[in-house]
Tab-separated table of N, CA and C in Angstrom:
chain	number	residue	atom	x	y	z
O	1	MET	N	66.434	-35.154	31.686
O	1	MET	CA	67.091	-34.290	32.909
O	1	MET	C	65.791	-34.003	34.491
O	2	LYS	N	66.936	-34.679	35.372
O	2	LYS	CA	66.290	-34.851	36.671
O	2	LYS	C	65.151	-33.442	37.247
O	3	LEU	N	64.354	-33.786	37.935
O	3	LEU	CA	63.335	-33.004	38.677
O	3	LEU	C	64.249	-31.843	39.605
O	4	THR	N	65.725	-32.128	40.162
O	4	THR	CA	66.228	-31.545	40.726
O	4	THR	C	66.974	-30.663	39.864
O	5	GLU	N	67.249	-31.087	39.026
O	5	GLU	CA	68.158	-30.523	37.872
O	5	GLU	C	67.301	-29.381	37.907
O	6	PHE	N	65.832	-29.392	36.843
O	6	PHE	CA	65.551	-28.310	36.295
O	6	PHE	C	64.600	-27.537	37.489
O	7	PHE	N	64.620	-28.050	38.869
O	7	PHE	CA	64.153	-26.908	39.505
O	7	PHE	C	65.566	-25.836	40.100
O	8	LEU	N	66.511	-26.389	40.264
O	8	LEU	CA	67.529	-25.766	40.542
O	8	LEU	C	67.924	-24.367	39.539
O	9	GLY	N	67.755	-24.717	38.367
O	9	GLY	CA	67.887	-24.080	37.623
O	9	GLY	C	66.389	-22.646	37.459
O	10	GLN	N	65.548	-23.560	37.257
O	10	GLN	CA	64.411	-22.488	37.562
O	10	GLN	C	64.771	-21.792	38.695
O	11	LEU	N	64.719	-22.053	39.805
O	11	LEU	CA	65.295	-21.282	40.979
O	11	LEU	C	66.316	-19.977	40.934
O	12	GLU	N	67.314	-20.466	40.110
O	12	GLU	CA	68.338	-19.361	39.296
O	12	GLU	C	67.492	-18.082	39.137
O	13	ARG	N	67.179	-18.629	37.658
O	13	ARG	CA	66.149	-17.849	37.210
O	13	ARG	C	65.201	-17.060	38.335
O	14	GLU	N	64.334	-17.550	38.851
O	14	GLU	CA	63.224	-17.237	38.983
O	14	GLU	C	64.152	-16.214	40.584
O	15	ALA	N	64.700	-16.215	40.731
O	15	ALA	CA	65.667	-15.326	41.408
O	15	ALA	C	66.359	-14.070	41.283
O	16	ALA	N	66.630	-14.208	39.953
O	16	ALA	CA	67.387	-13.141	39.437
O	16	ALA	C	65.780	-12.740	39.236
O	17	GLY	N	65.062	-12.896	38.431
O	17	GLY	CA	63.936	-11.741	38.526
O	17	GLY	C	63.182	-11.095	39.706
O	18	THR	N	63.146	-12.229	40.416
O	18	THR	CA	62.792	-11.216	42.321
O	18	THR	C	63.710	-10.727	42.986
O	19	ARG	N	64.897	-10.419	42.546
O	19	ARG	CA	65.910	-9.813	43.103
O	19	ARG	C	65.608	-8.186	42.367
O	20	LYS	N	65.628	-8.303	41.124
O	20	LYS	CA	65.159	-6.978	40.257
O	20	LYS	C	64.439	-6.028	40.814
O	21	ALA	N	63.530	-6.823	41.105
O	21	ALA	CA	61.742	-6.376	41.924
O	21	ALA	C	62.565	-5.824	43.308
O	22	LEU	N	62.866	-6.824	43.667
O	22	LEU	CA	62.836	-6.196	45.230
O	22	LEU	C	64.180	-5.053	45.886
O	23	GLU	N	65.124	-5.135	44.096
O	23	GLU	CA	65.629	-3.532	43.991
O	23	GLU	C	65.220	-2.500	44.202
O	24	ARG	N	64.156	-2.467	43.508
O	24	ARG	CA	63.237	-1.192	43.591
O	24	ARG	C	62.310	-0.470	44.434
O	25	MET	N	62.417	-1.536	45.957
O	25	MET	CA	61.576	-1.463	46.284
O	25	MET	C	61.686	0.228	47.537
O	26	PRO	N	60.496	0.558	47.150
O	26	PRO	CA	60.557	2.541	47.749
O	26	PRO	C	61.073	2.067	48.841
O	27	GLU	N	62.232	2.805	49.470
O	27	GLU	CA	62.394	3.041	50.970
O	27	GLU	C	61.193	3.361	51.782
O	28	GLY	N	60.963	3.442	53.295
O	28	GLY	CA	60.002	4.166	53.773
O	28	GLY	C	58.991	3.849	53.788
O	29	LYS	N	58.412	2.941	52.533
O	29	LYS	CA	57.399	3.053	52.518
O	29	LYS	C	56.551	1.585	52.732
O	30	ASN	N	56.538	1.036	53.563
O	30	ASN	CA	56.526	-0.533	53.121
O	30	ASN	C	54.715	-0.681	54.300
O	31	ASP	N	54.008	0.526	54.577
O	31	ASP	CA	53.046	0.387	54.549
O	31	ASP	C	51.836	1.138	53.931
O	32	TRP	N	52.389	0.792	52.610
O	32	TRP	CA	51.395	1.391	51.534
O	32	TRP	C	50.971	0.730	51.280
O	33	LYS	N	49.868	0.292	50.336
O	33	LYS	CA	48.910	-0.227	49.747
O	33	LYS	C	47.766	0.625	48.654
O	34	PRO	N	47.764	-0.373	47.694
O	34	PRO	CA	47.060	0.312	46.675
O	34	PRO	C	45.623	0.281	47.297
O	35	HIS	N	44.729	-0.357	47.940
O	35	HIS	CA	43.546	-0.136	48.727
O	35	HIS	C	43.459	-0.867	49.522
O	36	GLU	N	42.190	-0.417	50.688
O	36	GLU	CA	42.112	-0.981	52.019
O	36	GLU	C	42.133	-2.931	52.225
O	37	LYS	N	42.025	-3.152	50.799
O	37	LYS	CA	41.700	-5.017	50.703
O	37	LYS	C	42.984	-5.509	50.730
O	38	SER	N	43.650	-4.910	49.796
O	38	SER	CA	45.338	-5.235	49.417
O	38	SER	C	46.318	-5.776	51.021
O	39	MET	N	46.714	-6.389	50.797
O	39	MET	CA	48.217	-6.628	51.552
O	39	MET	C	49.234	-5.127	50.915
O	40	ASP	N	49.851	-4.897	52.274
O	40	ASP	CA	50.757	-3.405	51.889
O	40	ASP	C	51.909	-3.877	50.995
O	41	ILE	N	52.811	-2.988	50.559
O	41	ILE	CA	53.632	-3.118	50.106
O	41	ILE	C	54.661	-4.251	50.476
O	42	GLY	N	55.173	-4.086	51.831
O	42	GLY	CA	56.435	-4.272	52.833
O	42	GLY	C	55.955	-5.623	53.068
O	43	TYR	N	54.978	-5.892	53.360
O	43	TYR	CA	54.743	-8.214	53.265
O	43	TYR	C	54.590	-8.449	52.252
O	44	LEU	N	54.245	-7.681	51.430
O	44	LEU	CA	54.241	-8.394	49.884
O	44	LEU	C	55.783	-8.492	49.526
O	45	ALA	N	56.553	-7.758	49.635
O	45	ALA	CA	57.391	-7.585	48.990
O	45	ALA	C	58.845	-8.945	50.067
O	46	ALA	N	58.289	-9.118	51.463
O	46	ALA	CA	58.641	-9.947	52.257
O	46	ALA	C	57.974	-11.166	52.538
O	47	LEU	N	57.055	-11.414	52.010
O	47	LEU	CA	56.820	-12.511	51.045
O	47	LEU	C	57.245	-13.717	49.871
O	48	VAL	N	57.214	-12.492	49.269
O	48	VAL	CA	58.582	-12.730	47.947
O	48	VAL	C	59.813	-13.467	48.291
O	49	ALA	N	60.619	-12.138	48.862
O	49	ALA	CA	61.449	-12.716	49.180
O	49	ALA	C	61.940	-14.125	49.656
O	50	LYS	N	60.838	-14.675	51.217
O	50	LYS	CA	60.506	-15.627	51.409
O	50	LYS	C	60.163	-16.695	50.641
O	51	MET	N	59.404	-16.638	49.871
O	51	MET	CA	58.601	-17.624	49.184
O	51	MET	C	59.802	-18.989	48.498
O	52	PRO	N	61.517	-18.800	48.440
O	52	PRO	CA	61.561	-19.806	47.447
O	52	PRO	C	62.151	-20.865	48.811
O	53	SER	N	62.368	-20.397	50.205
O	53	SER	CA	62.259	-21.342	51.390
O	53	SER	C	61.318	-22.136	51.696
O	54	TRP	N	59.978	-22.373	50.601
O	54	TRP	CA	59.557	-23.597	51.261
O	54	TRP	C	59.674	-24.608	50.665
O	55	ILE	N	60.478	-24.346	49.440
O	55	ILE	CA	60.925	-25.692	48.949
O	55	ILE	C	61.706	-26.027	50.130
O	56	ALA	N	62.528	-25.866	50.637
O	56	ALA	CA	63.305	-26.628	51.429
O	56	ALA	C	62.391	-27.093	52.502
O	57	MET	N	61.477	-26.359	53.086
O	57	MET	CA	60.155	-27.230	53.522
O	57	MET	C	59.588	-28.073	53.190
O	58	MET	N	59.181	-27.730	52.123
O	58	MET	CA	58.224	-29.129	51.269
O	58	MET	C	59.174	-30.521	50.593
O	59	ILE	N	60.365	-30.294	51.091
O	59	ILE	CA	61.461	-31.392	51.022
O	59	ILE	C	61.201	-32.204	52.238
O	60	GLU	N	61.642	-31.332	53.196
O	60	GLU	CA	62.306	-31.378	54.817
O	60	GLU	C	61.231	-31.700	55.502
O	61	GLN	N	59.966	-31.601	55.271
O	61	GLN	CA	58.899	-31.852	56.282
O	61	GLN	C	57.348	-32.801	55.698
O	62	GLU	N	56.830	-33.207	56.218
O	62	GLU	CA	55.907	-33.922	55.484
O	62	GLU	C	54.787	-33.038	55.070
O	63	GLU	N	54.363	-32.253	56.098
O	63	GLU	CA	52.777	-31.632	55.842
O	63	GLU	C	53.688	-30.057	56.038
O	64	LEU	N	52.451	-28.854	55.598
O	64	LEU	CA	52.374	-27.806	56.591
O	64	LEU	C	50.623	-27.739	57.068
O	65	ASP	N	50.922	-27.663	58.753
O	65	ASP	CA	49.563	-27.470	59.188
O	65	ASP	C	49.739	-25.714	59.531
O	66	PHE	N	48.351	-25.084	58.093
O	66	PHE	CA	48.267	-23.475	58.936
O	66	PHE	C	47.767	-23.356	60.160
O	67	ALA	N	47.500	-24.215	60.113
O	67	ALA	CA	46.305	-23.642	61.726
O	67	ALA	C	47.437	-23.589	63.232
O	68	LYS	N	48.687	-24.375	62.831
O	68	LYS	CA	49.557	-24.324	63.557
O	68	LYS	C	51.043	-22.996	64.272
O	69	ARG	N	50.688	-22.034	62.560
O	69	ARG	CA	51.499	-21.216	62.443
O	69	ARG	C	50.994	-19.602	62.577
O	70	SER	N	51.715	-19.019	62.844
O	70	SER	CA	51.306	-17.425	63.538
O	70	SER	C	51.708	-16.755	62.419
O	71	GLU	N	50.955	-15.251	61.910
O	71	GLU	CA	51.350	-14.951	61.251
O	71	GLU	C	52.999	-14.370	61.281
O	72	SER	N	52.910	-13.806	62.830
O	72	SER	CA	54.401	-13.222	62.780
O	72	SER	C	55.659	-13.702	62.363
O	73	SER	N	54.878	-15.156	62.493
O	73	SER	CA	56.222	-16.254	62.064
O	73	SER	C	56.079	-16.291	60.691
O	74	PHE	N	55.164	-16.261	59.604
O	74	PHE	CA	55.513	-16.271	58.385
O	74	PHE	C	56.456	-15.140	57.862
O	75	VAL	N	56.008	-13.882	57.913
O	75	VAL	CA	56.478	-12.804	57.295
O	75	VAL	C	56.816	-11.167	58.292
O	76	PRO	N	57.936	-11.087	59.127
O	76	PRO	CA	58.471	-10.054	59.711
O	76	PRO	C	57.539	-9.128	59.582
O	77	LYS	N	56.950	-8.322	60.597
O	77	LYS	CA	56.366	-7.069	60.447
O	77	LYS	C	56.624	-5.586	60.586
O	78	GLN	N	58.554	-5.678	60.894
O	78	GLN	CA	59.134	-4.841	60.699
O	78	GLN	C	59.833	-3.833	59.554
O	79	GLN	N	59.836	-2.470	59.821
O	79	GLN	CA	60.315	-1.748	58.043
O	79	GLN	C	61.694	-2.336	57.546
O	80	LEU	N	61.587	-2.830	56.543
O	80	LEU	CA	62.512	-3.533	55.736
O	80	LEU	C	63.256	-2.588	54.905
O	81	THR	N	64.442	-2.287	54.698
O	81	THR	CA	64.886	-2.205	53.465
O	81	THR	C	64.711	-2.884	52.548
O	82	ARG	N	65.473	-2.368	51.619
O	82	ARG	CA	66.105	-2.824	50.427
O	82	ARG	C	66.942	-4.126	50.315
O	83	ALA	N	68.142	-3.432	50.862
O	83	ALA	CA	69.448	-4.372	51.430
O	83	ALA	C	68.904	-5.397	52.175
O	84	ASP	N	67.750	-5.418	53.246
O	84	ASP	CA	67.088	-6.439	54.067
O	84	ASP	C	65.868	-7.233	53.041
O	85	LEU	N	65.205	-6.962	52.241
O	85	LEU	CA	64.668	-8.004	51.312
O	85	LEU	C	65.344	-8.948	50.665
O	86	VAL	N	66.916	-8.373	49.737
O	86	VAL	CA	67.607	-9.066	48.716
O	86	VAL	C	68.321	-10.026	49.972
O	87	ARG	N	68.862	-9.793	50.727
O	87	ARG	CA	69.599	-10.627	51.891
O	87	ARG	C	68.765	-11.202	52.879
O	88	MET	N	67.191	-11.618	52.306
O	88	MET	CA	66.083	-12.165	53.244
O	88	MET	C	65.952	-13.349	51.981
O	89	LEU	N	65.939	-12.565	50.667
O	89	LEU	CA	65.946	-13.384	49.265
O	89	LEU	C	67.168	-14.042	49.185
O	90	ASP	N	68.213	-13.995	49.363
O	90	ASP	CA	69.187	-14.785	49.373
O	90	ASP	C	69.850	-15.919	50.090
O	91	GLU	N	69.125	-15.763	51.375
O	91	GLU	CA	69.103	-16.686	52.552
O	91	GLU	C	67.784	-17.722	51.841
O	92	SER	N	66.611	-17.069	51.846
O	92	SER	CA	66.282	-18.211	51.052
O	92	SER	C	66.109	-18.838	49.664
O	93	VAL	N	66.840	-18.474	49.126
O	93	VAL	CA	67.454	-19.263	47.606
O	93	VAL	C	68.064	-20.063	48.072
O	94	ALA	N	68.925	-19.679	49.197
O	94	ALA	CA	69.991	-20.780	49.794
O	94	ALA	C	69.457	-21.910	50.479
O	95	GLU	N	68.735	-21.334	51.336
O	95	GLU	CA	67.785	-22.891	51.899
O	95	GLU	C	67.258	-23.815	50.309
O	96	ALA	N	66.600	-23.094	49.509
O	96	ALA	CA	65.816	-23.767	49.004
O	96	ALA	C	67.104	-24.443	47.647
O	97	ARG	N	68.087	-24.416	47.523
O	97	ARG	CA	69.643	-24.804	46.591
O	97	ARG	C	69.902	-26.055	47.837
O	98	ALA	N	70.140	-25.843	48.961
O	98	ALA	CA	70.692	-26.725	49.613
O	98	ALA	C	69.713	-28.279	49.815
O	99	ALA	N	68.570	-27.830	50.098
O	99	ALA	CA	67.573	-29.036	50.088
O	99	ALA	C	67.437	-29.464	48.534
O	100	LEU	N	67.498	-28.883	47.532
O	100	LEU	CA	67.402	-29.288	46.251
O	100	LEU	C	68.308	-30.151	46.337
O	101	GLN	N	69.431	-29.698	46.020
O	101	GLN	CA	71.080	-30.769	45.949
O	101	GLN	C	71.129	-31.936	46.874
O	102	LYS	N	70.458	-32.030	48.320
O	102	LYS	CA	70.130	-33.113	48.841
O	102	LYS	C	69.226	-33.828	48.862
O	103	THR	N	68.468	-33.803	48.040
O	103	THR	CA	67.135	-34.257	48.215
O	103	THR	C	67.331	-35.259	46.443
O	104	ASN	N	66.182	-35.575	45.759
O	104	ASN	CA	66.462	-36.798	44.932
O	104	ASN	C	64.893	-36.652	44.024
O	105	ASP	N	64.686	-37.735	43.550
O	105	ASP	CA	63.896	-37.312	42.466
O	105	ASP	C	62.942	-38.165	42.998
O	106	ASP	N	62.789	-39.326	43.270
O	106	ASP	CA	62.463	-40.025	44.336
O	106	ASP	C	61.576	-39.638	45.070
O	107	HIS	N	62.102	-38.376	46.221
O	107	HIS	CA	61.826	-37.979	47.324
O	107	HIS	C	60.928	-36.474	46.799
O	108	LEU	N	60.855	-35.728	45.720
O	108	LEU	CA	59.947	-35.492	45.146
O	108	LEU	C	58.703	-36.371	44.388
O	109	MET	N	58.857	-37.238	44.463
O	109	MET	CA	57.504	-38.226	43.678
O	109	MET	C	56.727	-38.497	44.883
O	110	LYS	N	57.006	-38.514	46.045
O	110	LYS	CA	56.268	-38.449	47.487
O	110	LYS	C	55.364	-37.536	47.821
O	111	LEU	N	54.660	-37.836	48.168
O	111	LEU	CA	53.063	-36.550	48.517
O	111	LEU	C	53.701	-35.892	50.069
O	112	TRP	N	52.897	-34.362	49.572
O	112	TRP	CA	53.452	-33.383	50.254
O	112	TRP	C	51.703	-32.923	50.702
O	113	ARG	N	51.807	-32.786	51.653
O	113	ARG	CA	50.027	-32.102	52.341
O	113	ARG	C	50.100	-30.768	52.826
O	114	PHE	N	49.704	-30.037	52.303
O	114	PHE	CA	48.919	-28.987	53.071
O	114	PHE	C	47.713	-28.870	53.564
O	115	ARG	N	47.765	-28.605	54.941
O	115	ARG	CA	46.363	-28.642	55.162
O	115	ARG	C	46.099	-27.088	56.288
O	116	VAL	N	44.642	-27.102	57.115
O	116	VAL	CA	44.429	-26.472	58.076
O	116	VAL	C	43.681	-26.788	58.714
O	117	GLY	N	44.676	-27.254	60.047
O	117	GLY	CA	43.795	-28.442	61.287
O	117	GLY	C	43.626	-29.544	60.749
O	118	GLU	N	42.791	-30.009	61.010
O	118	GLU	CA	42.047	-31.044	60.123
O	118	GLU	C	41.651	-31.610	58.568
O	119	ARG	N	41.435	-30.158	57.801
O	119	ARG	CA	40.661	-29.971	56.190
O	119	ARG	C	42.113	-30.051	55.784
O	120	VAL	N	42.558	-31.082	55.061
O	120	VAL	CA	43.320	-31.140	53.861
O	120	VAL	C	43.228	-30.208	52.992
O	121	VAL	N	43.438	-29.358	52.667
O	121	VAL	CA	43.782	-28.411	51.295
O	121	VAL	C	44.454	-28.897	50.270
O	122	SER	N	45.239	-29.656	50.456
O	122	SER	CA	45.604	-29.968	49.463
O	122	SER	C	46.765	-31.025	49.516
O	123	GLU	N	46.808	-31.889	48.414
O	123	GLU	CA	47.994	-33.014	48.737
O	123	GLU	C	48.197	-33.756	47.760
O	124	GLU	N	49.637	-33.618	47.060
O	124	GLU	CA	49.972	-33.772	45.725
O	124	GLU	C	51.965	-34.008	46.065
O	125	PRO	N	52.325	-35.043	45.027
O	125	PRO	CA	53.529	-35.031	44.705
O	125	PRO	C	53.884	-33.765	45.440
O	126	ARG	N	55.334	-34.127	45.783
O	126	ARG	CA	55.747	-32.784	46.295
O	126	ARG	C	56.998	-32.003	44.788
O	127	HIS	N	56.718	-32.593	43.808
O	127	HIS	CA	57.733	-31.706	42.156
O	127	HIS	C	56.367	-30.923	42.323
O	128	VAL	N	54.856	-31.699	42.644
O	128	VAL	CA	53.834	-30.437	41.887
O	128	VAL	C	53.369	-29.268	43.324
O	129	MET	N	53.926	-29.564	44.520
O	129	MET	CA	53.505	-28.530	45.080
O	129	MET	C	54.741	-27.486	45.105
O	130	ILE	N	55.631	-27.965	44.842
O	130	ILE	CA	57.041	-27.174	44.016
O	130	ILE	C	56.317	-25.892	43.253
O	131	GLN	N	56.240	-26.491	41.981
O	131	GLN	CA	56.137	-26.253	40.764
O	131	GLN	C	54.591	-25.116	41.282
O	132	ASP	N	53.785	-25.751	41.791
O	132	ASP	CA	52.822	-24.673	41.968
O	132	ASP	C	52.819	-24.052	42.804
O	133	SER	N	52.509	-24.009	44.059
O	133	SER	CA	52.901	-23.121	45.560
O	133	SER	C	53.903	-22.970	45.868
O	134	VAL	N	55.465	-22.751	45.098
O	134	VAL	CA	56.511	-21.889	44.970
O	134	VAL	C	56.472	-21.185	43.578
O	135	PHE	N	57.043	-21.957	43.127
O	135	PHE	CA	57.296	-20.918	41.830
O	135	PHE	C	55.638	-20.442	41.080
O	136	ASN	N	54.753	-20.849	40.816
O	136	ASN	CA	53.690	-20.254	40.630
O	136	ASN	C	53.418	-19.457	41.492
O	137	HIS	N	53.457	-19.533	42.716
O	137	HIS	CA	52.786	-18.882	43.086
O	137	HIS	C	53.499	-17.541	43.326
O	138	LEU	N	54.926	-17.653	43.069
O	138	LEU	CA	56.124	-16.171	43.736
O	138	LEU	C	55.646	-15.794	42.057
O	139	CYS	N	55.368	-16.329	41.337
O	139	CYS	CA	55.557	-15.548	39.699
O	139	CYS	C	54.110	-14.610	39.906
O	140	HIS	N	53.026	-15.221	40.692
O	140	HIS	CA	51.859	-14.195	40.922
O	140	HIS	C	52.087	-13.058	41.667
O	141	HIS	N	52.312	-13.747	43.073
O	141	HIS	CA	53.733	-12.497	43.769
O	141	HIS	C	54.038	-11.208	43.600
O	142	ARG	N	55.067	-11.962	43.027
O	142	ARG	CA	56.005	-10.964	42.474
O	142	ARG	C	55.494	-9.833	41.076
O	143	GLY	N	54.438	-10.316	40.127
O	143	GLY	CA	53.609	-9.930	39.267
O	143	GLY	C	52.521	-9.031	40.141
O	144	GLN	N	51.991	-8.897	41.290
O	144	GLN	CA	51.341	-8.163	42.040
O	144	GLN	C	52.480	-6.657	42.448
O	145	LEU	N	53.548	-7.421	43.031
O	145	LEU	CA	54.596	-6.960	43.818
O	145	LEU	C	54.495	-5.321	42.319
O	146	THR	N	55.386	-6.267	41.341
O	146	THR	CA	56.031	-5.208	39.931
O	146	THR	C	54.451	-4.255	39.710
O	147	VAL	N	53.036	-4.368	40.311
O	147	VAL	CA	52.329	-3.393	40.213
O	147	VAL	C	52.045	-2.679	41.215
O	148	TYR	N	52.653	-2.742	42.069
O	148	TYR	CA	52.316	-2.290	43.111
O	148	TYR	C	53.581	-0.711	43.277
O	149	LEU	N	54.769	-1.561	42.473
O	149	LEU	CA	55.678	-0.440	42.461
O	149	LEU	C	55.893	0.482	41.143
O	150	ARG	N	54.078	0.238	40.438
O	150	ARG	CA	54.515	1.330	39.363
O	150	ARG	C	53.623	2.284	40.191
O	151	LEU	N	52.362	1.757	41.134
O	151	LEU	CA	51.328	2.619	41.608
O	151	LEU	C	52.325	3.351	42.451
O	152	ALA	N	53.335	2.542	43.467
O	152	ALA	CA	53.510	3.765	44.484
O	152	ALA	C	55.528	4.647	43.715
O	153	GLY	N	55.203	4.946	42.131
O	153	GLY	CA	56.270	5.462	41.888
O	153	GLY	C	57.289	5.092	41.528
O	154	ALA	N	57.849	3.431	42.026
O	154	ALA	CA	58.888	3.070	41.706
O	154	ALA	C	59.137	2.422	40.161
O	155	SER	N	60.216	2.366	39.700
O	155	SER	CA	60.270	1.817	38.412
O	155	SER	C	60.414	0.002	38.167
O	156	VAL	N	59.712	-0.272	36.995
O	156	VAL	CA	59.613	-1.720	37.044
O	156	VAL	C	60.404	-2.132	35.949
O	157	PRO	N	61.256	-3.665	37.206
O	157	PRO	CA	62.439	-4.232	36.100
O	157	PRO	C	61.730	-5.073	35.277
O	158	ALA	N	62.279	-5.384	34.133
O	158	ALA	CA	62.010	-6.207	32.481
O	158	ALA	C	62.381	-7.812	33.262
O	159	ILE	N	61.814	-8.333	33.841
O	159	ILE	CA	61.547	-9.948	33.832
O	159	ILE	C	61.909	-10.543	32.984
O	160	TYR	N	60.662	-11.151	32.267
O	160	TYR	CA	60.424	-12.009	30.980
O	160	TYR	C	60.211	-11.499	29.836
O	161	GLY	N	60.130	-10.220	29.991
O	161	GLY	CA	60.486	-9.007	28.672
O	161	GLY	C	60.564	-7.736	28.941
O	162	PRO	N	60.831	-6.791	28.316
O	162	PRO	CA	60.796	-4.702	28.527
O	162	PRO	C	59.734	-5.040	29.293
O	163	SER	N	59.670	-3.943	30.134
O	163	SER	CA	58.611	-3.014	30.814
O	163	SER	C	59.021	-1.609	30.360
O	164	ALA	N	58.146	-1.106	30.864
O	164	ALA	CA	58.262	0.480	30.359
O	164	ALA	C	59.517	1.239	30.432
O	165	ASP	N	59.763	0.368	31.987
O	165	ASP	CA	61.210	1.394	32.549
O	165	ASP	C	62.656	1.045	32.004
O	166	GLU	N	62.112	-0.102	31.775
O	166	GLU	CA	63.695	-0.720	30.756
O	166	GLU	C	62.768	-2.017	29.634
O	167	GLY	N	63.037	-0.647	28.528
O	167	GLY	CA	62.307	-1.650	27.179
O	167	GLY	C	62.630	-2.415	26.147
O	168	LYS	N	63.953	-2.658	26.442
O	168	LYS	CA	65.038	-3.737	25.901
O	168	LYS	C	65.361	-5.358	26.609
O	169	PHE	N	65.553	-6.011	25.616
O	169	PHE	CA	65.409	-7.259	25.992
O	169	PHE	C	67.174	-7.395	26.893
């Protein structure tokens, strides 16, 4: 199986679980957070919705220099509804899908850099960065989001297995 085919399948599977979590976002509670050191639920949900688009960035650009990005360009700060978040996810997934369909495994073997100014944080083949910095990272933050959902009084979807709210496979 080609890497591009593997990632396209993984993208669709993870998008389905992510959509289920975003559809349970409590309306009007974007500023809620479980602890003063935590990010707020609206920011976290928007981050999760946008993460698939990072695949396109990793395919189309040679690097990301985080020193050149403003926080406001990263994730919107306005109040987002469930519908906004799902739409954001759908656009992000479409962008990732299109980039994966246009690339090839040779390109995914080429190095990609994440830096902050002159400091290189990570430099790995694109396929490693896509797996670690997008898919694994997405699962981490989506897991955080499901904990936030529970604490905010929303239901938690079954993603990889049953949840207390959706007890069946």
